[in-house]
Amino acid sequence: FTAADMDIPNTTLTLQGIALSVENVAEQLGIFQRAREIQSATLSDVSLQSNGISFSISLIFRGETLTKPTVL
C-alpha cells in the first residue's frame, strides 16, 4: 500500500496501492472481506498505470474492533 487514511469516528480505513495485477488486487480484497473484524471492504478507483494497477480499498471495521480494551 502506498497511502492510508484512518477515520476513527466512522471506523473506516482507506488504503491506496499499486499492484502488479488485477488478480493481486482481487486476492487482497478477498482477504479483507473474509476478516471477521471488517464489516465491509470496497474496491474503487482502479486504473492501469505504467507501474501497475492503482487502486483504493475502503474498509469499515465492526464497531467493537476499534474500542478500547477493558482491563480486568
mmCIF file of N, CA, C and O in Angstrom:
data_model
loop_
_atom_site.group_PDB
_atom_site.id
_atom_site.type_symbol
_atom_site.label_atom_id
_atom_site.label_comp_id
_atom_site.label_asym_id
_atom_site.label_seq_id
_atom_site.Cartn_x
_atom_site.Cartn_y
_atom_site.Cartn_z
ATOM 1 N N PHE A 1 0.843 -1.177 0.000
ATOM 2 C CA PHE A 1 0.000 0.000 0.000
ATOM 3 C C PHE A 1 0.884 1.234 0.000
ATOM 4 O O PHE A 1 1.952 1.245 0.597
ATOM 5 N N THR A 2 0.413 2.270 -0.647
ATOM 6 C CA THR A 2 1.204 3.490 -0.778
ATOM 7 C C THR A 2 0.717 4.614 0.126
ATOM 8 O O THR A 2 1.441 5.577 0.365
ATOM 9 N N ALA A 3 -0.521 4.514 0.611
ATOM 10 C CA ALA A 3 -1.073 5.544 1.493
ATOM 11 C C ALA A 3 -2.221 4.945 2.300
ATOM 12 O O ALA A 3 -2.846 3.964 1.884
ATOM 13 N N ALA A 4 -2.462 5.540 3.466
ATOM 14 C CA ALA A 4 -3.560 5.098 4.330
ATOM 15 C C ALA A 4 -4.157 6.311 5.020
ATOM 16 O O ALA A 4 -3.444 7.252 5.373
ATOM 17 N N ASP A 5 -5.478 6.275 5.188
ATOM 18 C CA ASP A 5 -6.184 7.352 5.877
ATOM 19 C C ASP A 5 -7.210 6.718 6.811
ATOM 20 O O ASP A 5 -8.089 5.985 6.351
ATOM 21 N N MET A 6 -7.097 6.989 8.110
ATOM 22 C CA MET A 6 -7.986 6.407 9.106
ATOM 23 C C MET A 6 -8.989 7.442 9.582
ATOM 24 O O MET A 6 -8.607 8.548 9.967
ATOM 25 N N ASP A 7 -10.265 7.095 9.535
ATOM 26 C CA ASP A 7 -11.354 7.937 10.024
ATOM 27 C C ASP A 7 -11.943 7.224 11.243
ATOM 28 O O ASP A 7 -12.836 6.384 11.114
ATOM 29 N N ILE A 8 -11.423 7.536 12.426
ATOM 30 C CA ILE A 8 -11.811 6.844 13.661
ATOM 31 C C ILE A 8 -13.311 6.963 13.950
ATOM 32 O O ILE A 8 -13.949 5.946 14.220
ATOM 33 N N PRO A 9 -13.925 8.159 13.893
ATOM 34 C CA PRO A 9 -15.353 8.246 14.217
ATOM 35 C C PRO A 9 -16.234 7.339 13.354
ATOM 36 O O PRO A 9 -17.244 6.818 13.811
ATOM 37 N N ASN A 10 -15.831 7.147 12.084
ATOM 38 C CA ASN A 10 -16.616 6.308 11.180
ATOM 39 C C ASN A 10 -16.050 4.900 11.031
ATOM 40 O O ASN A 10 -16.507 4.141 10.181
ATOM 41 N N THR A 11 -15.057 4.570 11.838
ATOM 42 C CA THR A 11 -14.372 3.261 11.817
ATOM 43 C C THR A 11 -14.010 2.815 10.406
ATOM 44 O O THR A 11 -14.186 1.665 10.023
ATOM 45 N N THR A 12 -13.469 3.761 9.624
ATOM 46 C CA THR A 12 -13.138 3.489 8.227
ATOM 47 C C THR A 12 -11.652 3.728 7.974
ATOM 48 O O THR A 12 -11.090 4.729 8.400
ATOM 49 N N LEU A 13 -11.045 2.781 7.271
ATOM 50 C CA LEU A 13 -9.664 2.911 6.834
ATOM 51 C C LEU A 13 -9.661 2.845 5.317
ATOM 52 O O LEU A 13 -10.203 1.908 4.725
ATOM 53 N N THR A 14 -9.062 3.854 4.670
ATOM 54 C CA THR A 14 -8.948 3.863 3.218
ATOM 55 C C THR A 14 -7.482 3.675 2.857
ATOM 56 O O THR A 14 -6.620 4.398 3.347
ATOM 57 N N LEU A 15 -7.238 2.677 2.015
ATOM 58 C CA LEU A 15 -5.883 2.346 1.591
ATOM 59 C C LEU A 15 -5.756 2.572 0.093
ATOM 60 O O LEU A 15 -6.649 2.206 -0.673
ATOM 61 N N GLN A 16 -4.651 3.172 -0.333
ATOM 62 C CA GLN A 16 -4.336 3.293 -1.746
ATOM 63 C C GLN A 16 -3.128 2.413 -2.002
ATOM 64 O O GLN A 16 -2.267 2.260 -1.132
ATOM 65 N N GLY A 17 -3.077 1.857 -3.206
ATOM 66 C CA GLY A 17 -1.945 0.992 -3.500
ATOM 67 C C GLY A 17 -1.701 0.824 -4.979
ATOM 68 O O GLY A 17 -2.460 1.286 -5.824
ATOM 69 N N ILE A 18 -0.598 0.127 -5.260
ATOM 70 C CA ILE A 18 -0.212 -0.265 -6.608
ATOM 71 C C ILE A 18 0.049 -1.768 -6.554
ATOM 72 O O ILE A 18 0.751 -2.247 -5.666
ATOM 73 N N ALA A 19 -0.535 -2.498 -7.489
ATOM 74 C CA ALA A 19 -0.342 -3.941 -7.552
ATOM 75 C C ALA A 19 0.180 -4.313 -8.935
ATOM 76 O O ALA A 19 0.012 -3.571 -9.904
ATOM 77 N N LEU A 20 0.792 -5.489 -9.023
ATOM 78 C CA LEU A 20 1.312 -5.959 -10.302
ATOM 79 C C LEU A 20 0.211 -6.432 -11.237
ATOM 80 O O LEU A 20 0.379 -6.406 -12.453
ATOM 81 N N SER A 21 -0.931 -6.878 -10.658
ATOM 82 C CA SER A 21 -2.000 -7.405 -11.496
ATOM 83 C C SER A 21 -3.359 -7.204 -10.831
ATOM 84 O O SER A 21 -3.444 -6.996 -9.621
ATOM 85 N N VAL A 22 -4.411 -7.309 -11.627
ATOM 86 C CA VAL A 22 -5.772 -7.244 -11.105
ATOM 87 C C VAL A 22 -6.012 -8.423 -10.160
ATOM 88 O O VAL A 22 -6.709 -8.301 -9.158
ATOM 89 N N GLU A 23 -5.408 -9.566 -10.454
ATOM 90 C CA GLU A 23 -5.548 -10.744 -9.600
ATOM 91 C C GLU A 23 -5.019 -10.470 -8.200
ATOM 92 O O GLU A 23 -5.609 -10.900 -7.209
ATOM 93 N N ASN A 24 -3.895 -9.755 -8.100
ATOM 94 C CA ASN A 24 -3.340 -9.402 -6.787
ATOM 95 C C ASN A 24 -4.290 -8.508 -6.008
ATOM 96 O O ASN A 24 -4.474 -8.684 -4.801
ATOM 97 N N VAL A 25 -4.914 -7.563 -6.698
ATOM 98 C CA VAL A 25 -5.880 -6.669 -6.052
ATOM 99 C C VAL A 25 -7.077 -7.475 -5.562
ATOM 100 O O VAL A 25 -7.522 -7.322 -4.420
ATOM 101 N N ALA A 26 -7.604 -8.355 -6.415
ATOM 102 C CA ALA A 26 -8.756 -9.177 -6.046
ATOM 103 C C ALA A 26 -8.445 -10.087 -4.865
ATOM 104 O O ALA A 26 -9.281 -10.272 -3.974
ATOM 105 N N GLU A 27 -7.241 -10.638 -4.828
ATOM 106 C CA GLU A 27 -6.834 -11.501 -3.716
ATOM 107 C C GLU A 27 -6.811 -10.721 -2.405
ATOM 108 O O GLU A 27 -7.323 -11.182 -1.383
ATOM 109 N N GLN A 28 -6.245 -9.531 -2.424
ATOM 110 C CA GLN A 28 -6.184 -8.718 -1.213
ATOM 111 C C GLN A 28 -7.582 -8.310 -0.758
ATOM 112 O O GLN A 28 -7.896 -8.354 0.432
ATOM 113 N N LEU A 29 -8.436 -7.926 -1.696
ATOM 114 C CA LEU A 29 -9.806 -7.563 -1.358
ATOM 115 C C LEU A 29 -10.520 -8.744 -0.711
ATOM 116 O O LEU A 29 -11.211 -8.580 0.300
ATOM 117 N N GLY A 30 -10.343 -9.941 -1.252
ATOM 118 C CA GLY A 30 -10.950 -11.138 -0.682
ATOM 119 C C GLY A 30 -10.487 -11.416 0.730
ATOM 120 O O GLY A 30 -11.282 -11.815 1.590
ATOM 121 N N ILE A 31 -9.225 -11.199 0.999
ATOM 122 C CA ILE A 31 -8.699 -11.386 2.355
ATOM 123 C C ILE A 31 -9.389 -10.432 3.322
ATOM 124 O O ILE A 31 -9.816 -10.830 4.406
ATOM 125 N N PHE A 32 -9.513 -9.181 2.927
ATOM 126 C CA PHE A 32 -10.206 -8.211 3.779
ATOM 127 C C PHE A 32 -11.679 -8.585 3.972
ATOM 128 O O PHE A 32 -12.210 -8.482 5.071
ATOM 129 N N GLN A 33 -12.338 -9.033 2.911
ATOM 130 C CA GLN A 33 -13.752 -9.371 3.008
ATOM 131 C C GLN A 33 -14.003 -10.566 3.932
ATOM 132 O O GLN A 33 -15.067 -10.666 4.529
ATOM 133 N N ARG A 34 -13.036 -11.448 4.070
ATOM 134 C CA ARG A 34 -13.186 -12.614 4.949
ATOM 135 C C ARG A 34 -12.786 -12.344 6.398
ATOM 136 O O ARG A 34 -13.064 -13.157 7.278
ATOM 137 N N ALA A 35 -12.129 -11.226 6.651
ATOM 138 C CA ALA A 35 -11.685 -10.909 8.019
ATOM 139 C C ALA A 35 -12.882 -10.574 8.899
ATOM 140 O O ALA A 35 -13.710 -9.739 8.538
ATOM 141 N N ARG A 36 -12.975 -11.221 10.050
ATOM 142 C CA ARG A 36 -14.146 -11.014 10.909
ATOM 143 C C ARG A 36 -14.184 -9.615 11.532
ATOM 144 O O ARG A 36 -15.233 -9.155 11.941
ATOM 145 N N GLU A 37 -13.069 -8.931 11.584
ATOM 146 C CA GLU A 37 -13.017 -7.578 12.148
ATOM 147 C C GLU A 37 -13.573 -6.522 11.196
ATOM 148 O O GLU A 37 -13.826 -5.400 11.595
ATOM 149 N N ILE A 38 -13.731 -6.895 9.938
ATOM 150 C CA ILE A 38 -14.142 -5.938 8.914
ATOM 151 C C ILE A 38 -15.596 -6.165 8.520
ATOM 152 O O ILE A 38 -15.977 -7.269 8.138
ATOM 153 N N GLN A 39 -16.370 -5.103 8.623
ATOM 154 C CA GLN A 39 -17.787 -5.155 8.253
ATOM 155 C C GLN A 39 -17.952 -5.151 6.734
ATOM 156 O O GLN A 39 -18.784 -5.858 6.181
ATOM 157 N N SER A 40 -17.171 -4.301 6.051
ATOM 158 C CA SER A 40 -17.222 -4.286 4.588
ATOM 159 C C SER A 40 -15.891 -3.813 4.024
ATOM 160 O O SER A 40 -15.159 -3.058 4.669
ATOM 161 N N ALA A 41 -15.610 -4.286 2.812
ATOM 162 C CA ALA A 41 -14.409 -3.881 2.080
ATOM 163 C C ALA A 41 -14.849 -3.541 0.664
ATOM 164 O O ALA A 41 -15.483 -4.355 -0.009
ATOM 165 N N THR A 42 -14.517 -2.316 0.230
ATOM 166 C CA THR A 42 -14.974 -1.839 -1.074
ATOM 167 C C THR A 42 -13.787 -1.395 -1.914
ATOM 168 O O THR A 42 -12.957 -0.601 -1.467
ATOM 169 N N LEU A 43 -13.733 -1.885 -3.135
ATOM 170 C CA LEU A 43 -12.684 -1.525 -4.082
ATOM 171 C C LEU A 43 -13.166 -0.378 -4.962
ATOM 172 O O LEU A 43 -14.316 -0.373 -5.417
ATOM 173 N N SER A 44 -12.288 0.602 -5.205
ATOM 174 C CA SER A 44 -12.649 1.722 -6.085
ATOM 175 C C SER A 44 -11.403 2.282 -6.752
ATOM 176 O O SER A 44 -10.275 1.890 -6.432
ATOM 177 N N ASP A 45 -11.616 3.202 -7.652
ATOM 178 C CA ASP A 45 -10.536 3.942 -8.321
ATOM 179 C C ASP A 45 -9.473 3.033 -8.927
ATOM 180 O O ASP A 45 -8.273 3.298 -8.816
ATOM 181 N N VAL A 46 -9.892 1.964 -9.577
ATOM 182 C CA VAL A 46 -8.958 1.033 -10.210
ATOM 183 C C VAL A 46 -8.562 1.589 -11.571
ATOM 184 O O VAL A 46 -9.417 1.980 -12.367
ATOM 185 N N SER A 47 -7.245 1.654 -11.820
ATOM 186 C CA SER A 47 -6.789 2.126 -13.129
ATOM 187 C C SER A 47 -5.423 1.537 -13.460
ATOM 188 O O SER A 47 -4.634 1.212 -12.574
ATOM 189 N N LEU A 48 -5.184 1.394 -14.748
ATOM 190 C CA LEU A 48 -3.911 0.882 -15.244
ATOM 191 C C LEU A 48 -2.914 2.032 -15.314
ATOM 192 O O LEU A 48 -3.189 3.066 -15.930
ATOM 193 N N GLN A 49 -1.771 1.844 -14.669
ATOM 194 C CA GLN A 49 -0.705 2.842 -14.680
ATOM 195 C C GLN A 49 0.542 2.207 -15.298
ATOM 196 O O GLN A 49 0.604 0.988 -15.472
ATOM 197 N N SER A 50 1.536 2.994 -15.571
ATOM 198 C CA SER A 50 2.773 2.462 -16.162
ATOM 199 C C SER A 50 3.501 1.514 -15.206
ATOM 200 O O SER A 50 4.224 0.626 -15.646
ATOM 201 N N ASN A 51 3.287 1.688 -13.891
ATOM 202 C CA ASN A 51 3.972 0.853 -12.898
ATOM 203 C C ASN A 51 3.069 -0.218 -12.290
ATOM 204 O O ASN A 51 3.442 -0.867 -11.320
ATOM 205 N N GLY A 52 1.859 -0.407 -12.822
ATOM 206 C CA GLY A 52 0.971 -1.444 -12.311
ATOM 207 C C GLY A 52 -0.476 -0.975 -12.254
ATOM 208 O O GLY A 52 -0.861 -0.025 -12.932
ATOM 209 N N ILE A 53 -1.246 -1.635 -11.424
ATOM 210 C CA ILE A 53 -2.660 -1.328 -11.241
ATOM 211 C C ILE A 53 -2.804 -0.483 -9.978
ATOM 212 O O ILE A 53 -2.466 -0.941 -8.887
ATOM 213 N N SER A 54 -3.285 0.743 -10.121
ATOM 214 C CA SER A 54 -3.524 1.558 -8.925
ATOM 215 C C SER A 54 -4.958 1.314 -8.464
ATOM 216 O O SER A 54 -5.841 1.026 -9.277
ATOM 217 N N PHE A 55 -5.173 1.417 -7.168
ATOM 218 C CA PHE A 55 -6.491 1.117 -6.614
ATOM 219 C C PHE A 55 -6.635 1.739 -5.238
ATOM 220 O O PHE A 55 -5.665 2.171 -4.618
ATOM 221 N N SER A 56 -7.875 1.734 -4.774
ATOM 222 C CA SER A 56 -8.200 2.188 -3.423
ATOM 223 C C SER A 56 -9.129 1.144 -2.809
ATOM 224 O O SER A 56 -10.015 0.622 -3.495
ATOM 225 N N ILE A 57 -8.907 0.825 -1.554
ATOM 226 C CA ILE A 57 -9.787 -0.081 -0.812
ATOM 227 C C ILE A 57 -10.232 0.631 0.455
ATOM 228 O O ILE A 57 -9.400 1.136 1.219
ATOM 229 N N SER A 58 -11.548 0.695 0.654
ATOM 230 C CA SER A 58 -12.109 1.275 1.880
ATOM 231 C C SER A 58 -12.596 0.144 2.773
ATOM 232 O O SER A 58 -13.368 -0.711 2.330
ATOM 233 N N LEU A 59 -12.128 0.154 3.999
ATOM 234 C CA LEU A 59 -12.509 -0.864 4.975
ATOM 235 C C LEU A 59 -13.330 -0.217 6.077
ATOM 236 O O LEU A 59 -12.924 0.806 6.635
ATOM 237 N N ILE A 60 -14.480 -0.790 6.367
ATOM 238 C CA ILE A 60 -15.277 -0.345 7.504
ATOM 239 C C ILE A 60 -15.176 -1.442 8.553
ATOM 240 O O ILE A 60 -15.531 -2.597 8.302
ATOM 241 N N PHE A 61 -14.654 -1.066 9.710
ATOM 242 C CA PHE A 61 -14.460 -2.027 10.786
ATOM 243 C C PHE A 61 -15.733 -2.187 11.605
ATOM 244 O O PHE A 61 -16.514 -1.245 11.742
ATOM 245 N N ARG A 62 -15.917 -3.359 12.146
ATOM 246 C CA ARG A 62 -17.020 -3.576 13.087
ATOM 247 C C ARG A 62 -16.748 -2.698 14.303
ATOM 248 O O ARG A 62 -15.601 -2.505 14.693
ATOM 249 N N GLY A 63 -17.799 -2.138 14.891
ATOM 250 C CA GLY A 63 -17.666 -1.187 15.990
ATOM 251 C C GLY A 63 -16.780 -1.647 17.126
ATOM 252 O O GLY A 63 -15.949 -0.900 17.632
ATOM 253 N N GLU A 64 -16.909 -2.908 17.518
ATOM 254 C CA GLU A 64 -16.146 -3.408 18.659
ATOM 255 C C GLU A 64 -14.656 -3.573 18.353
ATOM 256 O O GLU A 64 -13.844 -3.666 19.261
ATOM 257 N N THR A 65 -14.283 -3.561 17.091
ATOM 258 C CA THR A 65 -12.881 -3.760 16.710
ATOM 259 C C THR A 65 -11.997 -2.619 17.172
ATOM 260 O O THR A 65 -10.866 -2.820 17.583
ATOM 261 N N LEU A 66 -12.504 -1.405 17.141
ATOM 262 C CA LEU A 66 -11.689 -0.226 17.473
ATOM 263 C C LEU A 66 -11.959 0.338 18.850
ATOM 264 O O LEU A 66 -11.537 1.440 19.153
ATOM 265 N N THR A 67 -12.646 -0.399 19.703
ATOM 266 C CA THR A 67 -12.896 0.086 21.049
ATOM 267 C C THR A 67 -11.711 -0.207 21.943
ATOM 268 O O THR A 67 -10.917 -1.107 21.669
ATOM 269 N N LYS A 68 -11.605 0.559 22.994
ATOM 270 C CA LYS A 68 -10.519 0.358 23.952
ATOM 271 C C LYS A 68 -10.742 -0.948 24.703
ATOM 272 O O LYS A 68 -11.848 -1.226 25.149
ATOM 273 N N PRO A 69 -9.704 -1.744 24.864
ATOM 274 C CA PRO A 69 -9.866 -2.974 25.638
ATOM 275 C C PRO A 69 -10.124 -2.663 27.115
ATOM 276 O O PRO A 69 -9.634 -1.677 27.651
ATOM 277 N N THR A 70 -10.912 -3.482 27.730
ATOM 278 C CA THR A 70 -11.206 -3.316 29.151
ATOM 279 C C THR A 70 -10.165 -4.063 29.970
ATOM 280 O O THR A 70 -9.855 -5.216 29.695
ATOM 281 N N VAL A 71 -9.611 -3.382 30.941
ATOM 282 C CA VAL A 71 -8.629 -4.010 31.827
ATOM 283 C C VAL A 71 -9.380 -4.695 32.949
ATOM 284 O O VAL A 71 -10.217 -4.095 33.611
ATOM 285 N N LEU A 72 -9.071 -5.980 33.129
ATOM 286 C CA LEU A 72 -9.738 -6.733 34.193
ATOM 287 C C LEU A 72 -8.973 -6.668 35.487
ATOM 288 O O LEU A 72 -7.834 -6.612 35.587
#
